[in-house]
Amino acid sequence: MVAESGGQEDRKPQTDEAHSAFTPPFGVEQPPLPEDDHPTSEFALPEGLNTEQPAESEGSAFDLPGGTPPGAAGGRQSPHAYTPARGVPVIQLSKEAPWQDRMRTLLRMPSGERPVPERVQRHDDQGPAVPRVLDLTLRIGELLLAGGEGAEDVEAAMFAVSRAYGLDRCEPTVTFTLLSISHQPSLVDDPVTASRTVRRRGTDYTRLSAVFTLVDDITTEDTDVTLEEAYRRLAEIRRNRHPYPGWALTASSGLLAGAASVLVGGGVVVFAAAALGAMLGDRLAWLCAGRGLPEFYQFVVAAMPPAAMGVALTLLGPHVSWEGRPSAVITGGLFALLPGRALVAGVQDGLTGYYITAAARLLEVMYFFIAIVVGVLLVLYLGVQLHAQLTPEAALHSEVRPVAQTLAAVTLSFAFAILLQQDRSTVLMVSLNGGVAWIVYAAMHDVGGISPVASTAVAAGLVGLFGQLFSRYQFASALPYITAAIGPLLPGSATYFGLLGFAQNEPASGLTSLSQAVALALAIAVGVNLGGEIARLFLTVPGAGRASSRRAAKRTRGF
């Protein structure tokens, strides 16, 4: 009773609202509940379960879920700890690969998936001076873009320099005349942006090779290049004189035109006339440049003397023109003026996704081509009024001379290399490359009977492939090994016949020949680019792993 009264006293009295209809009356004892019917909480722990938790050791943020070590058997199917959110594995960039391939790989990657840059040039503990590094990067990009380098290669060089000095989250941007680079120190800091405008363009592949050597030294750990040293070397590159004097450039222009005239059936007299006309045009163009005239008028003036020499040979009589046909003189002069370098660079930019720069370069090529058309048509109209016998059929039936034409192709590439101010060590290689290109074209077109467009594309593809091989061996730009080698493939004959059709009031034949010239020019540009892409795709440096591969730009298909 005492226990019962104690239990009743411990119970909390219930209010009237809490009484149930099944509650016993007051004074009647409520029977005890069975032991098995005691209600329990769903969160109650079962009997025998040890509730003591072992002390947890502090783990890493990169540990796999569940505490499974990366090399354990249970974690083989687990994703790698460093795998990005979208499941793309980290690309390991081998240092044995050329810096061009490594930087192209990084440029094609989204900024969030790029690995943290390893600072190659370490000179102090405070980090690099961001404004000076950005300025140096822009100055290097300016020299490359002004020298005719493609937009993707310019961005790769700028990206390589900024990463070598330890700047992460840098985004270079290249257009036809404007270079800019943006650097964001951290995710919470404001970005720092610098830009530079390319005012003048020049053709000096010796300077281009020197800039590539500087970038290669900056990106190499074994070479110590401080910012002051980089600025000093860059100033020396700017102050460097051209490797060849002016008279050598004029003579090379004549040699190029004479060799081109031999390719299309000319002889000794035609060679001399074409060389003389090209040299006169070169000197007139230099005179116009000294007076400050735009390049458009320089091309108009330079195209007139070769055309005038061809008309003069026709007017002198058949005893002079029988040897090689005056049309070959005009064709040879056009070879020295066609903007093959700008055409290849423009198409290459378009194929790699830089459409603004590609459109600007191709527009420049169109203006130069129109200037050549205007200069030649002025002289051809005058020759037609003087009853000059300018017939394209005479040049179309030229005989095939393999030895003479191959030597002419090598000579043409040699002269083209001098005009491009190439380093003397590259002149022989590019001359042989041009000879190989002409042999392939002649074998396919003259012997195999294949269309000139397909033959030109294959020959240009081999030029691009060999150029990439030479540049990889030298760790330099591919332009010095490619541009001069495509000289024998330029559409000089088709261009001349198209202009002659308009001059003789035959627009149908003129449009046909000009369309063929455009097709040949595009075949050259696409072939060169395709050969370079094949070299990058299949030819990797030993031990480079995935460093030489690069992702293609993911773009829409029109929707």
Coordinates of C-alpha atoms in Angstrom, one line a residue:
M1 CA 0.0 0.0 0.0
V2 CA 2.8 2.3 0.8
A3 CA 4.4 1.6 -2.6
E4 CA 1.1 2.1 -4.3
S5 CA 0.4 5.4 -2.5
G6 CA 3.9 6.5 -3.4
G7 CA 3.3 5.6 -7.0
Q8 CA 0.0 7.5 -7.0
E9 CA 1.6 10.6 -5.5
D10 CA 4.3 10.6 -8.1
R11 CA 1.8 10.6 -10.8
K12 CA 0.8 13.9 -12.2
P13 CA -2.9 14.7 -11.7
Q14 CA -4.9 14.8 -14.8
T15 CA -7.3 17.5 -15.7
D16 CA -11.0 17.0 -16.5
E17 CA -10.4 17.3 -20.2
A18 CA -7.9 14.5 -20.1
H19 CA -10.4 11.9 -18.7
S20 CA -11.4 9.3 -21.3
A21 CA -14.7 7.5 -21.5
F22 CA -12.8 4.3 -20.7
T23 CA -11.3 5.7 -17.5
P24 CA -12.3 3.8 -14.4
P25 CA -14.5 5.6 -11.9
F26 CA -12.9 7.5 -9.0
G27 CA -11.8 5.1 -6.2
V28 CA -11.6 2.1 -8.5
E29 CA -8.0 0.8 -8.9
Q30 CA -6.8 0.6 -12.5
P31 CA -5.2 -2.8 -13.4
P32 CA -1.6 -2.7 -14.3
L33 CA -0.6 -3.0 -18.0
P34 CA 1.2 -6.1 -19.2
E35 CA 5.0 -5.8 -19.3
D36 CA 5.0 -6.5 -23.1
D37 CA 2.6 -3.6 -23.8
H38 CA 4.8 -0.8 -22.5
P39 CA 5.0 1.7 -25.3
T40 CA 8.5 2.4 -26.7
S41 CA 9.9 5.2 -28.9
E42 CA 10.9 4.4 -32.4
F43 CA 14.2 6.0 -31.7
A44 CA 15.0 3.7 -28.8
L45 CA 18.2 1.7 -29.2
P46 CA 18.0 -2.1 -29.2
E47 CA 19.4 -4.1 -26.2
G48 CA 23.0 -4.9 -26.5
L49 CA 24.0 -2.1 -28.9
N50 CA 27.1 -0.3 -27.9
T51 CA 26.4 3.5 -28.0
E52 CA 29.9 4.6 -27.5
Q53 CA 31.4 6.2 -30.6
P54 CA 35.1 5.8 -31.4
A55 CA 37.2 8.9 -31.7
E56 CA 37.3 10.1 -35.3
S57 CA 40.6 11.1 -36.7
E58 CA 40.7 14.3 -38.7
G59 CA 40.7 13.3 -42.4
S60 CA 41.5 15.1 -45.6
A61 CA 39.0 17.0 -47.7
F62 CA 40.1 14.9 -50.7
D63 CA 39.4 11.5 -49.1
L64 CA 37.0 9.2 -50.9
P65 CA 33.5 8.8 -49.4
G66 CA 33.2 6.1 -46.7
G67 CA 36.8 6.4 -45.7
T68 CA 38.0 4.1 -48.4
P69 CA 41.6 4.8 -49.4
P70 CA 42.2 5.5 -53.1
G71 CA 44.1 2.3 -53.6
A72 CA 41.8 0.0 -51.7
A73 CA 39.8 -2.7 -53.5
G74 CA 36.5 -1.2 -52.4
G75 CA 37.3 2.1 -54.0
R76 CA 38.2 1.0 -57.4
Q77 CA 34.8 1.9 -58.8
S78 CA 34.8 5.2 -57.0
P79 CA 35.5 8.4 -58.9
H80 CA 39.0 9.9 -58.5
A81 CA 39.2 12.5 -55.8
Y82 CA 40.5 15.1 -58.2
T83 CA 37.9 14.5 -60.9
P84 CA 35.9 17.6 -61.8
A85 CA 32.2 17.7 -61.3
R86 CA 31.4 16.8 -64.9
G87 CA 33.5 13.7 -64.7
V88 CA 36.4 14.9 -67.0
P89 CA 39.7 13.5 -65.8
V90 CA 42.6 15.8 -65.1
I91 CA 44.9 16.2 -68.1
Q92 CA 48.6 15.6 -67.2
L93 CA 50.7 18.0 -69.3
S94 CA 54.1 16.5 -69.9
K95 CA 57.0 19.0 -69.9
E96 CA 58.6 17.1 -72.8
A97 CA 56.0 18.3 -75.2
P98 CA 56.5 21.6 -77.1
W99 CA 55.0 24.6 -75.3
Q100 CA 52.8 25.3 -78.3
D101 CA 51.0 21.9 -77.9
R102 CA 50.7 22.3 -74.1
M103 CA 49.3 25.8 -74.3
R104 CA 46.8 24.9 -77.1
T105 CA 45.6 22.1 -74.9
L106 CA 45.0 24.5 -72.0
L107 CA 43.3 27.1 -74.2
R108 CA 40.8 24.5 -75.4
M109 CA 39.9 23.6 -71.8
P110 CA 37.3 25.5 -69.7
S111 CA 39.0 27.8 -67.2
G112 CA 37.6 25.8 -64.3
E113 CA 39.3 22.6 -65.4
R114 CA 42.8 24.0 -66.0
P115 CA 45.4 22.8 -63.6
V116 CA 47.1 25.3 -61.3
P117 CA 50.2 26.7 -63.1
E118 CA 53.6 25.8 -61.9
R119 CA 55.7 28.9 -61.7
V120 CA 58.7 28.3 -63.9
Q121 CA 60.5 31.6 -63.4
R122 CA 61.0 32.0 -59.6
H123 CA 63.0 35.1 -58.6
D124 CA 61.4 36.3 -55.4
D125 CA 59.0 35.2 -52.7
Q126 CA 56.5 38.0 -53.1
G127 CA 55.2 36.8 -56.5
P128 CA 55.4 38.4 -59.9
A129 CA 54.6 42.0 -60.7
V130 CA 51.2 41.5 -62.4
P131 CA 51.2 44.8 -64.5
R132 CA 54.7 44.1 -65.8
V133 CA 54.0 40.5 -66.7
L134 CA 50.8 41.5 -68.5
D135 CA 52.7 44.2 -70.4
L136 CA 55.5 41.8 -71.4
T137 CA 52.9 39.3 -72.6
L138 CA 51.2 41.9 -74.7
R139 CA 54.4 43.1 -76.3
I140 CA 55.3 39.5 -77.2
G141 CA 51.9 38.9 -78.7
E142 CA 52.1 42.2 -80.7
L143 CA 55.4 41.1 -82.4
L144 CA 53.9 37.7 -83.3
L145 CA 50.7 39.1 -84.6
A146 CA 52.4 41.8 -86.6
G147 CA 54.7 39.1 -88.1
G148 CA 51.8 37.2 -89.6
E149 CA 51.4 34.5 -86.9
G150 CA 47.9 32.9 -86.5
A151 CA 45.6 34.0 -83.8
E152 CA 45.6 30.7 -82.0
D153 CA 49.5 30.6 -81.9
V154 CA 49.6 34.2 -80.6
E155 CA 47.1 33.3 -77.8
A156 CA 49.2 30.2 -77.0
A157 CA 52.4 32.3 -76.7
M158 CA 50.7 34.9 -74.4
F159 CA 49.2 32.2 -72.3
A160 CA 52.6 30.4 -71.9
V161 CA 54.4 33.6 -70.8
S162 CA 51.7 34.5 -68.2
R163 CA 51.7 31.0 -66.7
A164 CA 55.5 30.8 -66.7
Y165 CA 55.6 33.8 -64.4
G166 CA 52.9 32.3 -62.1
L167 CA 49.7 34.2 -63.1
D168 CA 46.7 31.9 -62.8
R169 CA 43.3 32.6 -64.3
C170 CA 44.6 34.6 -67.4
E171 CA 42.5 34.9 -70.5
P172 CA 44.3 36.3 -73.6
T173 CA 42.2 37.5 -76.6
V174 CA 43.5 38.2 -80.1
T175 CA 41.7 40.0 -82.9
F176 CA 43.1 41.4 -86.1
T177 CA 44.5 44.6 -84.6
L178 CA 43.8 44.3 -80.9
L179 CA 45.4 42.2 -78.2
S180 CA 44.1 42.0 -74.6
I181 CA 44.7 39.9 -71.6
S182 CA 42.7 39.7 -68.3
H183 CA 44.0 38.3 -65.0
Q184 CA 41.9 37.7 -61.9
P185 CA 44.0 37.3 -58.8
S186 CA 41.3 35.4 -56.9
L187 CA 37.6 34.6 -57.1
V188 CA 36.8 37.6 -54.9
D189 CA 39.2 40.2 -56.5
D190 CA 38.5 42.4 -59.4
P191 CA 40.2 41.3 -62.7
V192 CA 43.1 43.3 -64.1
T193 CA 42.8 43.9 -67.9
A194 CA 45.4 45.3 -70.3
S195 CA 45.3 45.7 -74.1
R196 CA 47.5 46.8 -76.9
T197 CA 46.9 47.8 -80.5
V198 CA 48.9 46.6 -83.5
R199 CA 49.6 49.6 -85.7
R200 CA 52.1 48.4 -88.2
R201 CA 52.6 45.0 -89.8
G202 CA 55.8 43.8 -91.3
T203 CA 57.3 40.6 -92.8
D204 CA 60.4 39.6 -90.9
Y205 CA 60.5 35.9 -90.1
T206 CA 63.9 36.3 -88.4
R207 CA 62.3 38.5 -85.8
L208 CA 59.4 36.0 -85.5
S209 CA 61.9 33.1 -84.8
A210 CA 63.7 35.2 -82.2
V211 CA 60.4 35.8 -80.4
F212 CA 59.6 32.1 -80.4
T213 CA 63.0 31.4 -78.9
L214 CA 62.4 33.9 -76.2
V215 CA 59.0 32.3 -75.3
D216 CA 60.7 28.9 -75.3
D217 CA 63.3 30.1 -72.9
I218 CA 60.7 31.6 -70.6
T219 CA 58.7 28.4 -70.5
T220 CA 61.8 26.2 -69.8
E221 CA 62.7 25.6 -66.2
D222 CA 66.4 25.1 -67.0
T223 CA 66.6 28.7 -68.3
D224 CA 66.5 31.6 -65.9
V225 CA 64.8 34.6 -67.5
T226 CA 63.9 37.5 -65.2
L227 CA 61.4 40.2 -66.3
E228 CA 64.3 42.6 -66.8
E229 CA 66.1 40.1 -69.0
A230 CA 63.0 39.4 -71.0
Y231 CA 62.5 43.1 -71.6
R232 CA 66.1 43.5 -72.6
R233 CA 65.9 40.7 -75.1
L234 CA 62.6 41.9 -76.5
A235 CA 64.1 45.4 -77.1
E236 CA 67.0 43.8 -78.9
I237 CA 64.6 41.9 -81.1
R238 CA 62.8 45.1 -82.0
R239 CA 66.0 47.0 -82.8
N240 CA 67.4 44.2 -84.9
R241 CA 68.2 45.1 -88.5
H242 CA 66.8 43.0 -91.3
P243 CA 69.1 40.2 -92.3
Y244 CA 69.1 41.2 -96.0
P245 CA 69.7 44.7 -97.5
G246 CA 67.2 46.4 -99.8
W247 CA 69.0 45.5 -103.0
A248 CA 68.9 41.8 -102.1
L249 CA 65.1 42.0 -101.6
T250 CA 64.7 43.7 -105.0
A251 CA 66.9 41.1 -106.7
S252 CA 64.9 38.3 -105.0
S253 CA 61.7 39.8 -106.3
G254 CA 63.0 39.6 -109.8
L255 CA 64.3 36.1 -109.3
L256 CA 61.0 35.0 -108.0
A257 CA 59.1 36.4 -111.0
G258 CA 61.6 34.9 -113.4
A259 CA 61.4 31.4 -111.8
A260 CA 57.6 31.6 -111.9
S261 CA 57.6 32.5 -115.6
V262 CA 59.7 29.3 -116.3
L263 CA 57.1 27.3 -114.4
V264 CA 54.4 28.3 -116.9
G265 CA 56.5 27.7 -120.0
G266 CA 58.9 30.7 -120.3
G267 CA 62.4 30.7 -121.7
V268 CA 65.5 32.9 -121.2
V269 CA 64.1 36.1 -122.7
V270 CA 60.8 35.7 -120.7
F271 CA 62.8 35.0 -117.6
A272 CA 64.8 38.3 -118.0
A273 CA 61.7 40.3 -118.9
A274 CA 59.7 39.0 -115.9
A275 CA 62.6 39.6 -113.6
L276 CA 63.1 43.2 -114.9
G277 CA 59.4 44.0 -114.6
A278 CA 59.1 42.6 -111.1
M279 CA 62.2 44.6 -109.9
L280 CA 60.8 47.8 -111.4
G281 CA 57.5 47.2 -109.7
D282 CA 59.2 46.5 -106.4
R283 CA 61.2 49.8 -106.6
L284 CA 58.0 51.8 -107.5
A285 CA 56.2 50.2 -104.5
W286 CA 59.1 51.2 -102.2
L287 CA 58.9 54.8 -103.6
C288 CA 55.1 54.9 -102.9
A289 CA 55.7 53.5 -99.4
G290 CA 58.2 56.2 -98.7
R291 CA 55.6 58.8 -99.7
G292 CA 53.1 57.3 -97.2
L293 CA 50.6 55.9 -99.7
P294 CA 48.5 53.0 -98.5
E295 CA 49.3 49.4 -99.4
F296 CA 46.4 49.3 -101.9
Y297 CA 48.1 51.8 -104.2
Q298 CA 51.5 50.2 -103.7
F299 CA 50.1 46.9 -105.1
V300 CA 48.4 48.8 -108.0
V301 CA 51.8 50.4 -108.9
A302 CA 53.7 47.2 -108.4
A303 CA 51.4 45.2 -110.7
M304 CA 51.8 47.5 -113.7
P305 CA 55.5 47.0 -114.8
P306 CA 55.2 43.2 -115.2
A307 CA 52.1 43.6 -117.3
A308 CA 53.7 46.4 -119.3
M309 CA 56.7 44.1 -120.1
G310 CA 54.4 41.4 -121.3
V311 CA 52.6 43.8 -123.6
A312 CA 55.9 45.2 -124.9
L313 CA 57.1 41.7 -125.8
T314 CA 54.0 41.1 -127.8
L315 CA 54.3 44.4 -129.7
L316 CA 57.9 43.7 -130.6
G317 CA 56.9 40.9 -132.9
P318 CA 56.8 37.2 -133.2
H319 CA 60.6 36.9 -133.5
V320 CA 60.8 37.7 -129.8
S321 CA 57.6 36.3 -128.4
W322 CA 57.9 32.8 -129.9
E323 CA 60.4 31.7 -127.2
G324 CA 58.1 31.8 -124.2
R325 CA 54.9 33.6 -124.7
P326 CA 54.4 37.1 -123.2
S327 CA 51.6 35.9 -121.0
A328 CA 54.2 34.0 -118.9
V329 CA 55.9 37.4 -118.1
I330 CA 52.7 38.8 -116.6
T331 CA 52.0 35.5 -114.8
G332 CA 55.5 35.6 -113.3
G333 CA 55.0 39.1 -112.1
L334 CA 51.7 38.1 -110.4
F335 CA 53.4 35.3 -108.5
A336 CA 55.5 38.0 -106.7
L337 CA 52.5 40.0 -105.7
L338 CA 49.8 37.4 -104.7
P339 CA 49.3 37.6 -100.9
G340 CA 49.8 33.9 -100.1
R341 CA 51.0 34.5 -96.6
A342 CA 47.9 36.5 -95.6
L343 CA 45.6 34.0 -97.3
V344 CA 46.9 31.0 -95.5
A345 CA 46.8 32.9 -92.1
G346 CA 43.2 34.0 -92.7
V347 CA 41.9 30.6 -93.6
Q348 CA 43.8 29.0 -90.7
D349 CA 42.2 31.4 -88.3
G350 CA 38.8 30.6 -89.7
L351 CA 39.3 26.9 -89.4
T352 CA 40.5 27.2 -85.8
G353 CA 37.4 29.2 -84.8
Y354 CA 38.8 32.8 -84.8
Y355 CA 36.2 34.1 -87.2
I356 CA 36.6 37.9 -86.6
T357 CA 40.4 37.7 -87.2
A358 CA 39.8 35.4 -90.2
A359 CA 37.3 37.8 -91.7
A360 CA 39.6 40.7 -91.3
R361 CA 42.6 38.9 -92.9
L362 CA 40.5 37.7 -95.8
L363 CA 39.2 41.2 -96.4
E364 CA 42.8 42.4 -96.5
V365 CA 43.5 39.7 -99.1
M366 CA 40.6 40.8 -101.1
Y367 CA 41.7 44.4 -101.2
F368 CA 45.2 43.3 -102.3
F369 CA 43.8 41.2 -105.0
I370 CA 41.6 44.0 -106.2
A371 CA 44.6 46.3 -106.3
I372 CA 46.5 43.7 -108.5
V373 CA 43.5 43.4 -110.7
V374 CA 43.3 47.2 -111.2
G375 CA 47.0 47.5 -112.0
V376 CA 47.1 44.7 -114.5
L377 CA 43.8 45.6 -116.2
L378 CA 44.9 49.2 -116.8
V379 CA 47.9 47.9 -118.7
L380 CA 45.9 45.1 -120.5
Y381 CA 43.3 47.6 -121.7
L382 CA 46.1 49.8 -123.1
G383 CA 47.6 46.7 -124.8
V384 CA 44.3 45.7 -126.3
Q385 CA 43.9 49.3 -127.7
L386 CA 47.3 49.0 -129.2
H387 CA 46.3 45.6 -130.9
A388 CA 48.6 43.5 -128.8
Q389 CA 48.1 39.8 -129.5
L390 CA 47.4 38.5 -125.9
T391 CA 46.0 35.0 -126.4
P392 CA 45.8 32.6 -123.4
E393 CA 45.8 29.6 -125.8
A394 CA 49.6 30.1 -126.4
A395 CA 50.4 29.5 -122.8
L396 CA 48.0 26.7 -122.2
H397 CA 49.8 24.3 -124.5
S398 CA 53.2 24.7 -122.8
E399 CA 55.3 21.5 -122.8
V400 CA 56.1 19.7 -119.5
R401 CA 59.7 20.1 -118.5
P402 CA 60.2 18.2 -115.2
V403 CA 63.9 19.1 -114.5
A404 CA 63.6 22.8 -115.5
Q405 CA 60.3 23.3 -113.7
T406 CA 61.5 21.5 -110.5
L407 CA 64.7 23.7 -110.4
A408 CA 62.4 26.8 -111.0
A409 CA 60.2 25.8 -108.1
V410 CA 63.2 25.4 -105.8
T411 CA 64.5 28.8 -107.0
L412 CA 61.1 30.4 -106.5
S413 CA 60.9 29.2 -102.9
F414 CA 64.4 30.3 -102.3
A415 CA 63.6 33.9 -103.5
F416 CA 60.4 33.9 -101.6
A417 CA 62.3 33.0 -98.4
I418 CA 64.6 36.0 -98.9
L419 CA 61.7 38.3 -99.4
L420 CA 60.1 37.0 -96.1
Q421 CA 63.4 37.9 -94.3
Q422 CA 63.9 34.4 -93.1
D423 CA 66.9 33.2 -91.1
R424 CA 69.6 31.8 -93.3
S425 CA 69.4 28.4 -91.5
T426 CA 65.9 27.9 -92.7
V427 CA 66.3 28.9 -96.4
L428 CA 67.6 25.6 -97.6
M429 CA 64.9 23.6 -95.9
V430 CA 62.0 25.7 -97.2
S431 CA 63.5 25.6 -100.7
L432 CA 63.6 21.9 -100.7
N433 CA 60.1 21.8 -99.3
G434 CA 58.9 23.9 -102.2
G435 CA 60.5 21.6 -104.7
V436 CA 58.8 18.6 -103.2
A437 CA 55.5 20.4 -103.3
W438 CA 55.9 21.1 -107.0
I439 CA 57.0 17.5 -107.8
V440 CA 53.8 16.1 -106.0
Y441 CA 51.6 18.6 -107.9
A442 CA 53.2 17.9 -111.3
A443 CA 53.0 14.1 -110.7
M444 CA 49.3 14.3 -109.9
H445 CA 48.2 16.8 -112.4
D446 CA 50.5 16.5 -115.4
V447 CA 51.1 12.7 -115.2
G448 CA 48.1 11.4 -113.3
G449 CA 45.5 13.7 -114.9
I450 CA 44.0 14.7 -111.6
S451 CA 42.3 18.1 -111.3
P452 CA 44.5 21.0 -110.4
V453 CA 42.5 21.8 -107.3
A454 CA 42.9 18.3 -105.8
S455 CA 46.6 18.2 -106.8
T456 CA 47.2 21.6 -105.2
A457 CA 45.4 20.6 -101.9
V458 CA 47.5 17.4 -101.6
A459 CA 50.8 19.2 -102.3
A460 CA 49.9 22.0 -99.8
G461 CA 49.0 19.3 -97.2
L462 CA 52.5 17.9 -97.6
V463 CA 54.0 21.4 -97.2
G464 CA 52.0 21.8 -94.0
L465 CA 53.0 18.4 -92.7
F466 CA 56.7 18.9 -93.4
G467 CA 56.6 22.4 -92.0
Q468 CA 55.2 21.1 -88.7
L469 CA 57.9 18.5 -88.6
F470 CA 60.7 21.0 -89.1
S471 CA 59.2 23.4 -86.6
R472 CA 58.8 20.7 -83.9
Y473 CA 62.4 19.7 -84.5
Q474 CA 63.6 23.3 -84.0
F475 CA 60.9 24.2 -81.4
A476 CA 60.1 27.2 -83.5
S477 CA 57.3 28.7 -85.6
A478 CA 56.0 26.7 -88.6
L479 CA 55.5 29.8 -90.8
P480 CA 59.2 30.1 -92.0
Y481 CA 59.0 26.5 -93.2
I482 CA 55.6 26.7 -94.9
T483 CA 54.9 30.2 -96.4
A484 CA 57.8 30.2 -99.0
A485 CA 57.2 26.6 -99.9
I486 CA 53.7 27.3 -101.2
G487 CA 55.0 29.8 -103.7
P488 CA 55.1 27.4 -106.7
L489 CA 51.5 26.5 -106.0
L490 CA 50.0 30.0 -106.1
P491 CA 47.4 30.6 -108.8
G492 CA 49.2 33.1 -110.9
S493 CA 48.2 31.6 -114.3
A494 CA 44.5 31.4 -113.5
T495 CA 44.5 34.9 -112.1
Y496 CA 46.1 36.3 -115.3
F497 CA 43.7 34.5 -117.6
G498 CA 40.8 35.8 -115.6
L499 CA 42.0 39.4 -115.9
L500 CA 42.7 38.9 -119.6
G501 CA 39.1 37.7 -120.2
F502 CA 37.7 40.9 -118.7
A503 CA 40.2 43.0 -120.7
Q504 CA 39.1 41.3 -123.9
N505 CA 35.4 41.8 -123.1
E506 CA 34.8 38.1 -122.3
P507 CA 33.4 38.1 -118.8
A508 CA 32.3 34.5 -118.9
S509 CA 35.8 33.1 -119.4
G510 CA 37.2 35.7 -117.0
L511 CA 34.8 34.6 -114.2
T512 CA 35.7 31.0 -114.9
S513 CA 39.4 31.6 -114.6
L514 CA 39.0 33.8 -111.5
S515 CA 36.8 31.2 -109.8
Q516 CA 39.5 28.6 -110.5
A517 CA 42.1 30.9 -108.9
V518 CA 39.9 31.3 -105.8
A519 CA 39.5 27.5 -105.6
L520 CA 43.2 27.0 -105.9
A521 CA 43.9 29.6 -103.2
L522 CA 41.4 28.0 -100.8
A523 CA 42.9 24.5 -101.6
I524 CA 46.4 25.8 -100.6
A525 CA 45.1 27.3 -97.4
V526 CA 43.0 24.3 -96.4
G527 CA 45.8 21.8 -97.4
V528 CA 48.4 23.6 -95.3
N529 CA 46.1 23.8 -92.3
L530 CA 45.1 20.1 -92.6
G531 CA 48.7 19.0 -92.9
G532 CA 49.5 20.9 -89.7
E533 CA 46.6 19.3 -87.9
I534 CA 47.6 15.8 -89.0
A535 CA 51.1 16.5 -87.6
R536 CA 49.7 17.6 -84.2
L537 CA 47.2 14.7 -84.1
F538 CA 49.5 11.8 -84.8
L539 CA 53.0 12.9 -84.1
T540 CA 53.6 13.2 -80.4
V541 CA 56.8 13.7 -78.5
P542 CA 58.0 10.5 -76.7
G543 CA 56.8 10.6 -73.1
A544 CA 54.4 13.4 -73.7
G545 CA 51.3 11.3 -73.0
R546 CA 48.2 13.3 -73.5
A547 CA 50.0 16.6 -73.7
S548 CA 50.1 16.9 -77.5
S549 CA 46.4 16.2 -77.8
R550 CA 43.9 19.0 -77.7
R551 CA 40.2 19.1 -77.6
A552 CA 38.3 20.4 -80.6
A553 CA 36.1 23.5 -80.1
K554 CA 32.6 22.3 -79.2
R555 CA 30.3 24.4 -81.3
T556 CA 26.7 24.2 -82.4
R557 CA 25.6 22.9 -85.8
G558 CA 23.3 25.7 -86.6
F559 CA 20.7 25.2 -83.9

